[in-house]
Short mmCIF file of C-alpha atoms in Angstrom, two decimals:
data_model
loop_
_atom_site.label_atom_id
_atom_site.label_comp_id
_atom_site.label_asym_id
_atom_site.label_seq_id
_atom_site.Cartn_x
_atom_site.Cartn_y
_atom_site.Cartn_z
CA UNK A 13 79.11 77.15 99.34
CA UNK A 14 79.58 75.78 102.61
CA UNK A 15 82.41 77.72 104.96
CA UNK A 16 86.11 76.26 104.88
CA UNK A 17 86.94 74.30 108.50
CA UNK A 18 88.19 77.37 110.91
CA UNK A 19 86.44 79.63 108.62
CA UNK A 20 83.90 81.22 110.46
CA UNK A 21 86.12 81.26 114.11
CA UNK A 22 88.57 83.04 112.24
CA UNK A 23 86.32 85.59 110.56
CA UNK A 24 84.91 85.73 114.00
CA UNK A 25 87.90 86.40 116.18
CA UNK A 26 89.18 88.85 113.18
CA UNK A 27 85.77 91.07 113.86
CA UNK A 28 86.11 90.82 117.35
CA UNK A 29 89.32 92.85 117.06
CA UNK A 30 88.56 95.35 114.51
CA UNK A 31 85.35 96.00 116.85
CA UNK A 32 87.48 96.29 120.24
CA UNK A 33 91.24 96.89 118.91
CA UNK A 34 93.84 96.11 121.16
CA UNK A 35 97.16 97.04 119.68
CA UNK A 36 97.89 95.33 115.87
CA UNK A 37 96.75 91.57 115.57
CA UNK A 38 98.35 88.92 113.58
CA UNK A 39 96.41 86.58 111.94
CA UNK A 40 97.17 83.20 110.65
CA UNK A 41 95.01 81.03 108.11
CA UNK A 42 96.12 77.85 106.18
CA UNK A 43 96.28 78.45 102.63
CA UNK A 44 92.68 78.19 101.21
CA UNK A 45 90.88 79.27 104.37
CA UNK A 46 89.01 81.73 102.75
CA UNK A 47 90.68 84.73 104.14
CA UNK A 48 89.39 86.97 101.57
CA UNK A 49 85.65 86.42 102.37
CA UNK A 50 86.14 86.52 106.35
CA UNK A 51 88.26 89.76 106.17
CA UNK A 52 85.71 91.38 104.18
CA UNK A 53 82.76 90.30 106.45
CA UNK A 54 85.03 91.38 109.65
CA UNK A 55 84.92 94.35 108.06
CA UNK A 56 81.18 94.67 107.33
CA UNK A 57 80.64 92.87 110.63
CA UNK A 58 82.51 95.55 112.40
CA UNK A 59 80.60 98.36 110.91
CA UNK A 60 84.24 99.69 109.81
CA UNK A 61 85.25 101.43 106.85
CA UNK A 62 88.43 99.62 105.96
CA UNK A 63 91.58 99.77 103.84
CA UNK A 64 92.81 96.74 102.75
CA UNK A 65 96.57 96.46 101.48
CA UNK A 66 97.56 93.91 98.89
CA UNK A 67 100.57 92.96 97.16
CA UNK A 68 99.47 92.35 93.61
CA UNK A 69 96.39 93.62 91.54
CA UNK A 70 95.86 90.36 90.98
CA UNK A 71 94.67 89.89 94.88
CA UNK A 72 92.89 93.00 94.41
CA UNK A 73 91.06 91.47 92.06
CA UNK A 74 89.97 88.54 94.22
CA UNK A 75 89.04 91.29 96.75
CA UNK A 76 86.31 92.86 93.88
CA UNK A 77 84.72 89.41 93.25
CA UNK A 78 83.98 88.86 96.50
CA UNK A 79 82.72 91.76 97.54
CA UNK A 80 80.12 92.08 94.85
CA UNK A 81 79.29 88.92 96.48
CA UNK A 82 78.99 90.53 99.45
CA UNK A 83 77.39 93.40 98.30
CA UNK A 84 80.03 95.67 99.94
CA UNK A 85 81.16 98.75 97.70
CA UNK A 86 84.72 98.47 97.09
CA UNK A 87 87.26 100.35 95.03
CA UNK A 88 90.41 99.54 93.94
CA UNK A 89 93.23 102.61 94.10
CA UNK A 90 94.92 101.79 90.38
CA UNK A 91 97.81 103.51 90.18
CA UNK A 92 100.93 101.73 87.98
CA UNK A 93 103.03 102.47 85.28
CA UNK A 94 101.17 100.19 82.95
CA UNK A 95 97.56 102.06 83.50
CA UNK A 96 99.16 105.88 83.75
CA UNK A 97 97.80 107.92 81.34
CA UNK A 98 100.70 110.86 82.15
CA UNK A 99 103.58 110.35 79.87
CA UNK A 100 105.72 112.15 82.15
CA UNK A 101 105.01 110.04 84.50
CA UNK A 102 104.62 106.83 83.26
CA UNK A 103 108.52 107.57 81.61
CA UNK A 104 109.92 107.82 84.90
CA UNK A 105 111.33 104.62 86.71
CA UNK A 106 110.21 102.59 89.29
CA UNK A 107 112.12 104.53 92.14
CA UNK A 108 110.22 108.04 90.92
CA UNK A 109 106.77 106.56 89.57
CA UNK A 110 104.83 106.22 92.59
CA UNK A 111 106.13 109.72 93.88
CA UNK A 112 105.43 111.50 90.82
CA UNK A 113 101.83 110.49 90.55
CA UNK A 114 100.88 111.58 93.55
CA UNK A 115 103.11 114.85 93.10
CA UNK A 116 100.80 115.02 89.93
CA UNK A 117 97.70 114.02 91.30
CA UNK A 118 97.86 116.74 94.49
CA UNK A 119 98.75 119.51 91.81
CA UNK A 120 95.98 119.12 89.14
CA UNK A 121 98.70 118.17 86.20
CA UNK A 122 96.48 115.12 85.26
CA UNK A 123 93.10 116.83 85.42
CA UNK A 124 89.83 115.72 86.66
CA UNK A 125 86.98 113.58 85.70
CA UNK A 126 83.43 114.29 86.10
CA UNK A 127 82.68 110.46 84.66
CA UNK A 128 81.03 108.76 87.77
CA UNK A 129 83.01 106.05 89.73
CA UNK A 130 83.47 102.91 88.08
CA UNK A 131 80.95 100.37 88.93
CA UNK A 132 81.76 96.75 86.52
CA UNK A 133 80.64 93.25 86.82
CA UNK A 134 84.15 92.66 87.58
CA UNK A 135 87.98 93.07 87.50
CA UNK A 136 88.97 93.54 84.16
CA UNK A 137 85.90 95.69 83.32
CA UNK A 138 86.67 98.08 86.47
CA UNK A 139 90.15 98.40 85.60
CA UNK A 140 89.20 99.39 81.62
CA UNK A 141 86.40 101.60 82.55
CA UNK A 142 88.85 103.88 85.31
CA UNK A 143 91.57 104.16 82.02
CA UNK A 144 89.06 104.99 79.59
CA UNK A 145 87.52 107.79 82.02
CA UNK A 146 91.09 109.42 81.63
CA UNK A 147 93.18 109.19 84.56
CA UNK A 148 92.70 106.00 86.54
CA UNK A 149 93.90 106.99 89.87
CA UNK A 150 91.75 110.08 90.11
CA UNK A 151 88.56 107.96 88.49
CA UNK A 152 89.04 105.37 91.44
CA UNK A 153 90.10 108.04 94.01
CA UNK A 154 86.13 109.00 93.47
CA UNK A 155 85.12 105.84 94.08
CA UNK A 156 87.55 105.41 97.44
CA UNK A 157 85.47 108.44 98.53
CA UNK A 158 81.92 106.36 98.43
CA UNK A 159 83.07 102.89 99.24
CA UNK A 160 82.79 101.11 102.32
CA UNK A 161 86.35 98.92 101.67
CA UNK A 162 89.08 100.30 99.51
CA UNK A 163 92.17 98.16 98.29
CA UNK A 164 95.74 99.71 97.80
CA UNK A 165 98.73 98.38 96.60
CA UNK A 166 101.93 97.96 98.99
CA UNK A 167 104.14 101.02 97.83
CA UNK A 168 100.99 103.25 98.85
CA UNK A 169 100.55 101.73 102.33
CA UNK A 170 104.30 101.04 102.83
CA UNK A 171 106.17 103.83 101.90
CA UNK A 172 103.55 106.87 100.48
CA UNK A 173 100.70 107.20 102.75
CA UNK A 174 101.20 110.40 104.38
CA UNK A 175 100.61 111.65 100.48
CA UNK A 176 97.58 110.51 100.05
CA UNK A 177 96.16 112.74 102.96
CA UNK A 178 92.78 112.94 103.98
CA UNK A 179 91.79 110.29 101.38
CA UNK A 180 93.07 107.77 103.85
CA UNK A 181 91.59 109.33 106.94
CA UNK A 182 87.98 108.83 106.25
CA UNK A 183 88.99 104.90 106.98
CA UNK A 184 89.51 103.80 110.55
CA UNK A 185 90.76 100.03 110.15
CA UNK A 186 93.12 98.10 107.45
CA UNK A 187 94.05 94.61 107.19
CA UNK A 188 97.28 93.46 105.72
CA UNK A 189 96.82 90.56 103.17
CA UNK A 190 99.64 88.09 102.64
CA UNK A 191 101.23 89.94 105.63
CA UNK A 192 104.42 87.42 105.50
CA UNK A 193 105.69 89.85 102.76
CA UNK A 194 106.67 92.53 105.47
CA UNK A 195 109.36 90.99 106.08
CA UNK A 196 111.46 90.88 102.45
CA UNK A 197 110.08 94.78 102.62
CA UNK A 198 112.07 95.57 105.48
CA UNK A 199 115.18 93.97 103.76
CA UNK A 200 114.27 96.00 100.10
CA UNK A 201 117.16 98.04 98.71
CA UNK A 202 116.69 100.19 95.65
CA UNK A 203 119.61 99.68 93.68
CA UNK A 204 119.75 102.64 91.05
CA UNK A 205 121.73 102.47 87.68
CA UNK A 206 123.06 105.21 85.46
CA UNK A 207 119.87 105.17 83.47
CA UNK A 208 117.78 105.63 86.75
CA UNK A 209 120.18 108.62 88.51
CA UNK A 210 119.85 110.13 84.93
CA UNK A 211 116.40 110.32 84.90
CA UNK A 212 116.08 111.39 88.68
CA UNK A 213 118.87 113.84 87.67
CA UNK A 214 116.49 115.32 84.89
CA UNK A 215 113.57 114.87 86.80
CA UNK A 216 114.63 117.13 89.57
CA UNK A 217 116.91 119.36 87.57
CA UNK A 218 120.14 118.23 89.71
CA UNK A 219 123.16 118.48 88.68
CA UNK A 220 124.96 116.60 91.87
CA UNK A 221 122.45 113.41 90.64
CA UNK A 222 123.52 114.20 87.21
CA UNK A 223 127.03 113.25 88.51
CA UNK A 224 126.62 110.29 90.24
CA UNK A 225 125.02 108.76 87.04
CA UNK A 226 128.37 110.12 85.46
CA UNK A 227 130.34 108.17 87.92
CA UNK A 228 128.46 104.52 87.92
CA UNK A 229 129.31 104.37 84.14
CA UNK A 230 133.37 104.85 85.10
CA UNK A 231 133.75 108.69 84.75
CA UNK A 232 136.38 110.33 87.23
CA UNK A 233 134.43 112.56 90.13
CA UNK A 234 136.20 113.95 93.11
CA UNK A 235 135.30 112.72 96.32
CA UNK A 236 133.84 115.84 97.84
CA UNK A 237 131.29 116.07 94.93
CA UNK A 238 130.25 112.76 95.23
CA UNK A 239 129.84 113.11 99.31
CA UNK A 240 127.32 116.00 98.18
CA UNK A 241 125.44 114.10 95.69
CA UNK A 242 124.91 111.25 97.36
CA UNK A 243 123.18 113.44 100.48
CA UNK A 244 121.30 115.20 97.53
CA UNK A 245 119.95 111.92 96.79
CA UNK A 246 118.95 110.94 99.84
CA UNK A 247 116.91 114.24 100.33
CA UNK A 248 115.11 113.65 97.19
CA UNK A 249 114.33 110.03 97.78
CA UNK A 250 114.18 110.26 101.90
CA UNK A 251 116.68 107.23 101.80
CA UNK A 252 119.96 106.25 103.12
CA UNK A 253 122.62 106.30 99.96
CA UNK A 254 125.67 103.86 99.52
CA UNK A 255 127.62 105.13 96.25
CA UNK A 256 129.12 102.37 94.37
CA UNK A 257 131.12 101.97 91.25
CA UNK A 258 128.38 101.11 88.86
CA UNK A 259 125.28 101.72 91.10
CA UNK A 260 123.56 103.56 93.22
CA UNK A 261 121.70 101.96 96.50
CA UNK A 262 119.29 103.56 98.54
CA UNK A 263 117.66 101.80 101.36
CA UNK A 264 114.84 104.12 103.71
CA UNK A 265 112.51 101.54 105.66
CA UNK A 266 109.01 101.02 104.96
CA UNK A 267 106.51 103.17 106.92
CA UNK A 268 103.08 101.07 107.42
CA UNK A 269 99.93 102.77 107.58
CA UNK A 270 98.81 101.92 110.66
CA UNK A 271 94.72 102.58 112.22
CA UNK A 272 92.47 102.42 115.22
CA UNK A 273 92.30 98.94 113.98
CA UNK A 274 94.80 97.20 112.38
CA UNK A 275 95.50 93.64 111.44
CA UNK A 276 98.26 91.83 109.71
CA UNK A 277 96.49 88.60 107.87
CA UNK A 278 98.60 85.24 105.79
CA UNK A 279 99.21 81.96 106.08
CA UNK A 280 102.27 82.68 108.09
CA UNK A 281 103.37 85.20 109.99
CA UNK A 282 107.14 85.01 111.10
CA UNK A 283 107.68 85.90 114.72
CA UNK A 284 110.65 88.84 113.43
CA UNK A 285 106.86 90.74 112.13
CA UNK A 286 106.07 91.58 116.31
CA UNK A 287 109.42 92.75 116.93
CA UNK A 288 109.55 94.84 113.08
CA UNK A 289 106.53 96.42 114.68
CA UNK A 290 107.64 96.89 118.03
CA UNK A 291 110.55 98.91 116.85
CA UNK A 292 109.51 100.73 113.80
CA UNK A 293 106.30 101.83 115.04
CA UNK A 294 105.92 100.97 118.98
CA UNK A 295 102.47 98.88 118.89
CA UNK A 296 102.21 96.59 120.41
CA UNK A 297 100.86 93.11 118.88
CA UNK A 298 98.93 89.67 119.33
CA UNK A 299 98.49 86.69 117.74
CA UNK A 300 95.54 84.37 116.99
CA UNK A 301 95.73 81.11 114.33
CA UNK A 302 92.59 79.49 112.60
CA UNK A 303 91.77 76.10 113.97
CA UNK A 304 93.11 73.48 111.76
CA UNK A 305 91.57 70.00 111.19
CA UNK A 306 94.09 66.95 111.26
CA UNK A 307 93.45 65.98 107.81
CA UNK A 308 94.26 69.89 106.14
CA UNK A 309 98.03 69.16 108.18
CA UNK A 310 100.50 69.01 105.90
CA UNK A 311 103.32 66.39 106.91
CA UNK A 312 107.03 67.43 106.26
CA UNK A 313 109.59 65.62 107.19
CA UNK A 314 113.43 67.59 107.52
CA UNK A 315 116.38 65.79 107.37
CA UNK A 316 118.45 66.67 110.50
CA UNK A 317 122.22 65.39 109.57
CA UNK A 318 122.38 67.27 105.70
CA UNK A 319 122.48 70.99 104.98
CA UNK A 320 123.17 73.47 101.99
CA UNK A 321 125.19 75.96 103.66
CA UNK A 322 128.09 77.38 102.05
CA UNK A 323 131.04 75.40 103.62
CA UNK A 324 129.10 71.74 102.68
CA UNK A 325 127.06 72.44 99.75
CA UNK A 326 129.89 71.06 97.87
CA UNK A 327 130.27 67.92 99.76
CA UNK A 328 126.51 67.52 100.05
CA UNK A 329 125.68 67.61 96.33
CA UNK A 330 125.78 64.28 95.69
CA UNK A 331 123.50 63.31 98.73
CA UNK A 332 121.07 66.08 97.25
CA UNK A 333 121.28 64.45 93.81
CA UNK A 334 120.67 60.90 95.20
CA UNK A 335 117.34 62.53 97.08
CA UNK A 336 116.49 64.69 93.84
CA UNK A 337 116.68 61.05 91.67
CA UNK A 338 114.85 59.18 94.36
CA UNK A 339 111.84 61.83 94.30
CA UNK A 340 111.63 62.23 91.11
CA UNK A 341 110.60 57.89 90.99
CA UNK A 342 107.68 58.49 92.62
CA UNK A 343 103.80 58.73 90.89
CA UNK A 344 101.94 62.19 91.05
CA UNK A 345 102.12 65.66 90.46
CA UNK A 346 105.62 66.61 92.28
CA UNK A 347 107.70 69.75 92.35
CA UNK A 348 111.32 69.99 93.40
CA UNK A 349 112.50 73.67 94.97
CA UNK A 350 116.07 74.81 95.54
CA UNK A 351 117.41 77.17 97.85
CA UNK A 352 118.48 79.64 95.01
CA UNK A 353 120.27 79.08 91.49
CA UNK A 354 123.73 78.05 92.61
CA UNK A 355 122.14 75.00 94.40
CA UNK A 356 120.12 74.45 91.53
CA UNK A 357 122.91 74.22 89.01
CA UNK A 358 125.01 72.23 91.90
CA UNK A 359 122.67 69.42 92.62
CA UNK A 360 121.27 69.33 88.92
CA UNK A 361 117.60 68.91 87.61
CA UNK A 362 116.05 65.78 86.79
CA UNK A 363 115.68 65.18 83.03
CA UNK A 364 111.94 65.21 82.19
CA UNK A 365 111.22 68.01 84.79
CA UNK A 366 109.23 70.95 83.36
CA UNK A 367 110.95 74.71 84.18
CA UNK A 368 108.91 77.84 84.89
CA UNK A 369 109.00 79.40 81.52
CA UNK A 370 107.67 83.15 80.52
CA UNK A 371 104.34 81.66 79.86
CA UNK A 372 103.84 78.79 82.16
CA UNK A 373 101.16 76.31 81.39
CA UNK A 374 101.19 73.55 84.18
CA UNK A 375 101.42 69.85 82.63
CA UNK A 376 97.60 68.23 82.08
CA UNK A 377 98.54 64.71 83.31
CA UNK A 378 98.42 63.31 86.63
CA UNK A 379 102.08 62.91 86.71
CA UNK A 380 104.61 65.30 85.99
CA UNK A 381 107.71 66.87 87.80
CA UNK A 382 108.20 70.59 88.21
CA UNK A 383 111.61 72.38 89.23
CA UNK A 384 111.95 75.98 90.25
CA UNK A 385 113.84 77.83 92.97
CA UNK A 386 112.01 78.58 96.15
CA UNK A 387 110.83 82.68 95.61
CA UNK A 388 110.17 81.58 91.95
CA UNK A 389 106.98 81.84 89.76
CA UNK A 390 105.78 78.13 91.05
CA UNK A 391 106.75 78.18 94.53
CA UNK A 392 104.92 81.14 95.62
CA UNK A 393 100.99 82.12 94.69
CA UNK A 394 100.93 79.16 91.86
CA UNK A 395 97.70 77.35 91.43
CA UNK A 396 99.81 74.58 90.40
CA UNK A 397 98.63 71.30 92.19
CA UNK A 398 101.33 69.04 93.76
CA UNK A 399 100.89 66.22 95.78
CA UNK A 400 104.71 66.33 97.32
CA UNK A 401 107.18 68.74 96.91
CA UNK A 402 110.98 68.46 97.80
CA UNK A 403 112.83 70.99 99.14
CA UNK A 404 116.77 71.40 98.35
CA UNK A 405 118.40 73.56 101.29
CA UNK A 406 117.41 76.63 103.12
CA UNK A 407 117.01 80.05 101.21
CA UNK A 408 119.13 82.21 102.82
CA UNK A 409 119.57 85.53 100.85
CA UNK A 410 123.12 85.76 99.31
CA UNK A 411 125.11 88.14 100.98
CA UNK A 412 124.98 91.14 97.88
CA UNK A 413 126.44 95.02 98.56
CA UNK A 414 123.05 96.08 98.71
CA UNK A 415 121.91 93.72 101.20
CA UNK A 416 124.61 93.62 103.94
CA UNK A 417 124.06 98.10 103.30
CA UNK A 418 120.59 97.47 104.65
CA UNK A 419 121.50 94.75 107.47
CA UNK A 420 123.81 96.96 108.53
CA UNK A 421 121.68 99.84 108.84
CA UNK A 422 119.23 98.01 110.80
CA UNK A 423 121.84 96.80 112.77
CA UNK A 424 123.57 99.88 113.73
CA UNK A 425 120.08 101.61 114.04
CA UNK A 426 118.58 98.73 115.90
CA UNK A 427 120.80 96.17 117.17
CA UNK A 428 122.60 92.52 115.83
CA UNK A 429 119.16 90.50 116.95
CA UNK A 430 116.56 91.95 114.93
CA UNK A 431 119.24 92.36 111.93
CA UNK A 432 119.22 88.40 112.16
CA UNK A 433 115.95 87.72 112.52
CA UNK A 434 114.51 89.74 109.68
CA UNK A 435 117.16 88.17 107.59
CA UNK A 436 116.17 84.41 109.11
CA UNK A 437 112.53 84.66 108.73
CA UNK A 438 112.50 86.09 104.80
CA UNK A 439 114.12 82.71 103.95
CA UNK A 440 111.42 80.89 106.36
CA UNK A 441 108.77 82.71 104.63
CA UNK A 442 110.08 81.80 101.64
CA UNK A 443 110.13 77.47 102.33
CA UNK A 444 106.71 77.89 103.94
CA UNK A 445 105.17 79.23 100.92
CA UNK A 446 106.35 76.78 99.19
CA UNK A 447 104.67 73.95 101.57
CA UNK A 448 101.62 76.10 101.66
CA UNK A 449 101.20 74.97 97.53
CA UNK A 450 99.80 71.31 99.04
CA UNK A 451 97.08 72.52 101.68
CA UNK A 452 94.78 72.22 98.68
CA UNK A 453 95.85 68.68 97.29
CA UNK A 454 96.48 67.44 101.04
CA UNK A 455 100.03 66.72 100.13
CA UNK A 456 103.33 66.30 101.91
CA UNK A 457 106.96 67.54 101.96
CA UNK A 458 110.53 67.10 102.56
CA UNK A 459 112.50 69.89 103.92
CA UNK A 460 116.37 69.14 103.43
CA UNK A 461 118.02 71.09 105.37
CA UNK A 462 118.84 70.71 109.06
CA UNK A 463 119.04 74.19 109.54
CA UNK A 464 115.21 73.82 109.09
CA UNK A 465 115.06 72.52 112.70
CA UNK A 466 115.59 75.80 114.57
CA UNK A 467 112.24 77.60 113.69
CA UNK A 468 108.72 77.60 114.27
CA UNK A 469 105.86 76.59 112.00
CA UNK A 470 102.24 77.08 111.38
CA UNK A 471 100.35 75.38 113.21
CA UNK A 472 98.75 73.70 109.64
CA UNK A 473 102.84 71.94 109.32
CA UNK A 474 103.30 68.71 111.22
CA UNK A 475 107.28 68.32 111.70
CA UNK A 476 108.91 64.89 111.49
CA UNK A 477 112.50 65.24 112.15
CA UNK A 478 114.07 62.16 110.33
CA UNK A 479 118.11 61.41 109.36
CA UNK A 480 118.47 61.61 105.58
CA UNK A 481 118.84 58.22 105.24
CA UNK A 482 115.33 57.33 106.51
CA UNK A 483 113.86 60.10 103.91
CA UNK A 484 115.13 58.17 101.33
CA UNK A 485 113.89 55.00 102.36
CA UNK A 486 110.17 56.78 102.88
CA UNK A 487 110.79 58.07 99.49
CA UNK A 488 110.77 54.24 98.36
CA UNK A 489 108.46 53.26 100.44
CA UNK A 490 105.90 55.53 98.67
CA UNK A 491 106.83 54.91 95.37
CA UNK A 492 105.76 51.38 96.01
CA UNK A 493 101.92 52.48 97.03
#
């Protein structure tokens, strides 16, 4: 298979840096560039043994198949609540889980294998043959130990890697897929409910937890003793506590693992990730972008006199329902996206447009409509094809308890300018995903929002600012070709 355009210069310039590191490097490739395959022969290139942090096991996957195409040994760390084998463990929640299995693993409580390291044909086989050899994490721990690349999940190279000790050390580089995703991590609040501070509560024998949970379902506790649970939670989960009526929410920052060489790779990489960096771990950064042919440009045009804030969503929702109507006329494989629910429900969905149910099967004709909410199951890592997509307003994260607790921390920790520009750039990430879905189909989009206007893009987006008015007569101008 021949090599995408800006594959190899990319792969190229990525080796370069994990040969010669200069601080952390930021890497942008369109969508479909192949960024799998040229991070893995960077790697192999650079005669590094590298760590490779993904978000999903379903990217670590991708990951395996390449490399046995590679030929370059390459375990995947599998530890989740679905594969644990511990039921301790695998009863705790989310908040304890990852803890707890490493807790377990360090002390011996789950045993050890002498079944060799998992070596399958592929994914699915790896992933059976590490549970059937008894406890998965230890089974692919031994293969980490061998293996020239290993893959770990985010809440092992974000927030636990000082407990995985000297399993890490033996690797001296680690590349950051779908990198963009640092930035909603930074904004990540726990939010704990009496079920959860029970079990944490039983878990660690406290009776100050066992409290708390008391309180969040409406039972009296005097102030005092909930001023000394809530710092006895925040010793046992290393987190900064805000005690609630019905909840619990602890916020701590993620802690990246960070190497001799270290890059941070996606499509887009929001300019808030340098300054995240700068201040939470003092390297400094650079930047390089894949060269991008004219015809993989995606065209999207953003209406500059219409927006979805709060104070004219209202008033705009007719306008929005005119442009929803108008898109929906035209031939292909389209998908509308709305800034969140509320907009959604405001603006309406077209009848005959297929929602993102539990089990999504994408339409088998040429011409269908799609509707989700930008962040949703389609407008983020779908294989869906589209050949335009329509944007509703800008995603700006509502303003919940739990979120203005952990802008406010940053801020006060930090300062009012990198507060605002993590929060910016998580809804940017969030609309450039979702244009990111036609770099396969060559498709184009319409961004409206005018709030759209202030930021910068990939250099794979074109920008054509255009009143609304002229959007919907290049709406009709199309669905006359």
């Amino acid at each position: 298979m021949p090599p995408k355009p800006g594959q190899l210069e990319f792969a190229a310039a990525l080796a370069e840096h994990l040969s010669s590191p200069d601080g952390a490097l930021l890497a942008e490739g369109y969508n479909g560039l192949g960024k799998t395959l040229a991070s893995l022969w960077a790697l192999k290139r650079s005669g590094r043994r590298g760590l490779i942090a993904v978000r999903t096991y379903e990217e670590a996957g991708n990951y395996y198949a390449e490399a046995k195409r590679l030929g370059i040994r390459l375990a995947v760390l599998l530890s989740k609540k679905s594969f644990c084998t511990n039921p301790r463990v695998a009863g705790l929640p989310q908040e304890l889980f990852y803890s707890a299995c490493l807790q377990a693993y360090s002390s011996g409580e789950c045993g050890d294998t002498q079944i060799p390291a998992p070596d399958a044909p592929d994914f699915p086989s790896y992933v059976e043959a590490s549970r059937s050899a008894g406890c998965p994490f230890i089974t692919t721990v031994r293969a980490a130990a061998s293996s020239e690349v290993s893959v770990v999940t985010y809440p092992y190279a974000l927030d636990f890697s000082d407990r995985l000790g000297s399993l890490l050390d033996r690797f001296d580089a680690i590349i950051y897929d779908e990198a963009h995703n640092l930035v909603d991590r930074y904004l990540e609040a726990k939010v704990l409910h009496p079920s959860d501070l029970t079990a944490i509560a039983r878990a660690w024998r406290s009776e100050p937890v066992k409290l708390l949970a008391k309180h969040t379902t409406g039972s009296r506790v005097a102030r005092a003793a909930l001023e000394e649970a809530a710092w006895e939670l925040s010793s046992i989960l290393g987190a900064n506590i805000l005690v609630q009526k019905d909840c619990v929410v602890a916020y701590s920052p993620p802690k990246p693992i960070l190497r001799d060489a270290t890059a941070f790779m996606s499509g887009f990489i929001p300019e808030s990730t340098s300054r995240i960096l700068s201040v939470f771990t003092g390297v400094p950064t650079k930047r390089i972008s894949a060269p991008v042919p004219e015809n993989l440009k995606i065209r999207v045009l953003i209406t500059e006199d219409i927006d979805s804030s709060y104070v004219r969503r209202r008033e705009n929702a007719p306008s929005y329902a005119e442009l929803v109507q108008q898109f929906a006329s035209l031939p292909g494989r389209k998908a509308v996206f709305y800034a969140s629910k509320k907009v959604m429900k405001l603006v309406g969905v077209p009848a005959g447009a297929v929602t993102p149910a539990k089990v999504f099967r994408p339409p088998s004709s040429a011409d269908y409509l799609v509707a989700d909410v930008l962040g949703g199951r389609l407008s983020e890592g779908s294989n869906v094809p589209f050949d335009a997509v329509l944007i509703i307003g800008f995603p700006y994260l509502e303003p919940t308890p739990a979120l203005r607790f952990v802008l406010n921390t940053i801020r006060e920790r930090y300062g009012e300018d990198l507060a605002r520009s993590i929060y910016e750039d998580s809804a940017l990430c969030r609309v450039v995903q979702a244009i990111g879905r036609l770099t396969r189909t060559g498709g184009w989009a319409i961004l409206a929002d005018g709030r759209a206007l202030r930021y910068r893009y990939p250099s794979w987006i074109e920008v054509e600012k255009m009143s609304f008015y002229a959007v919907v007569d290049e709406i009709k101008v199309f669905s006359r070709v």
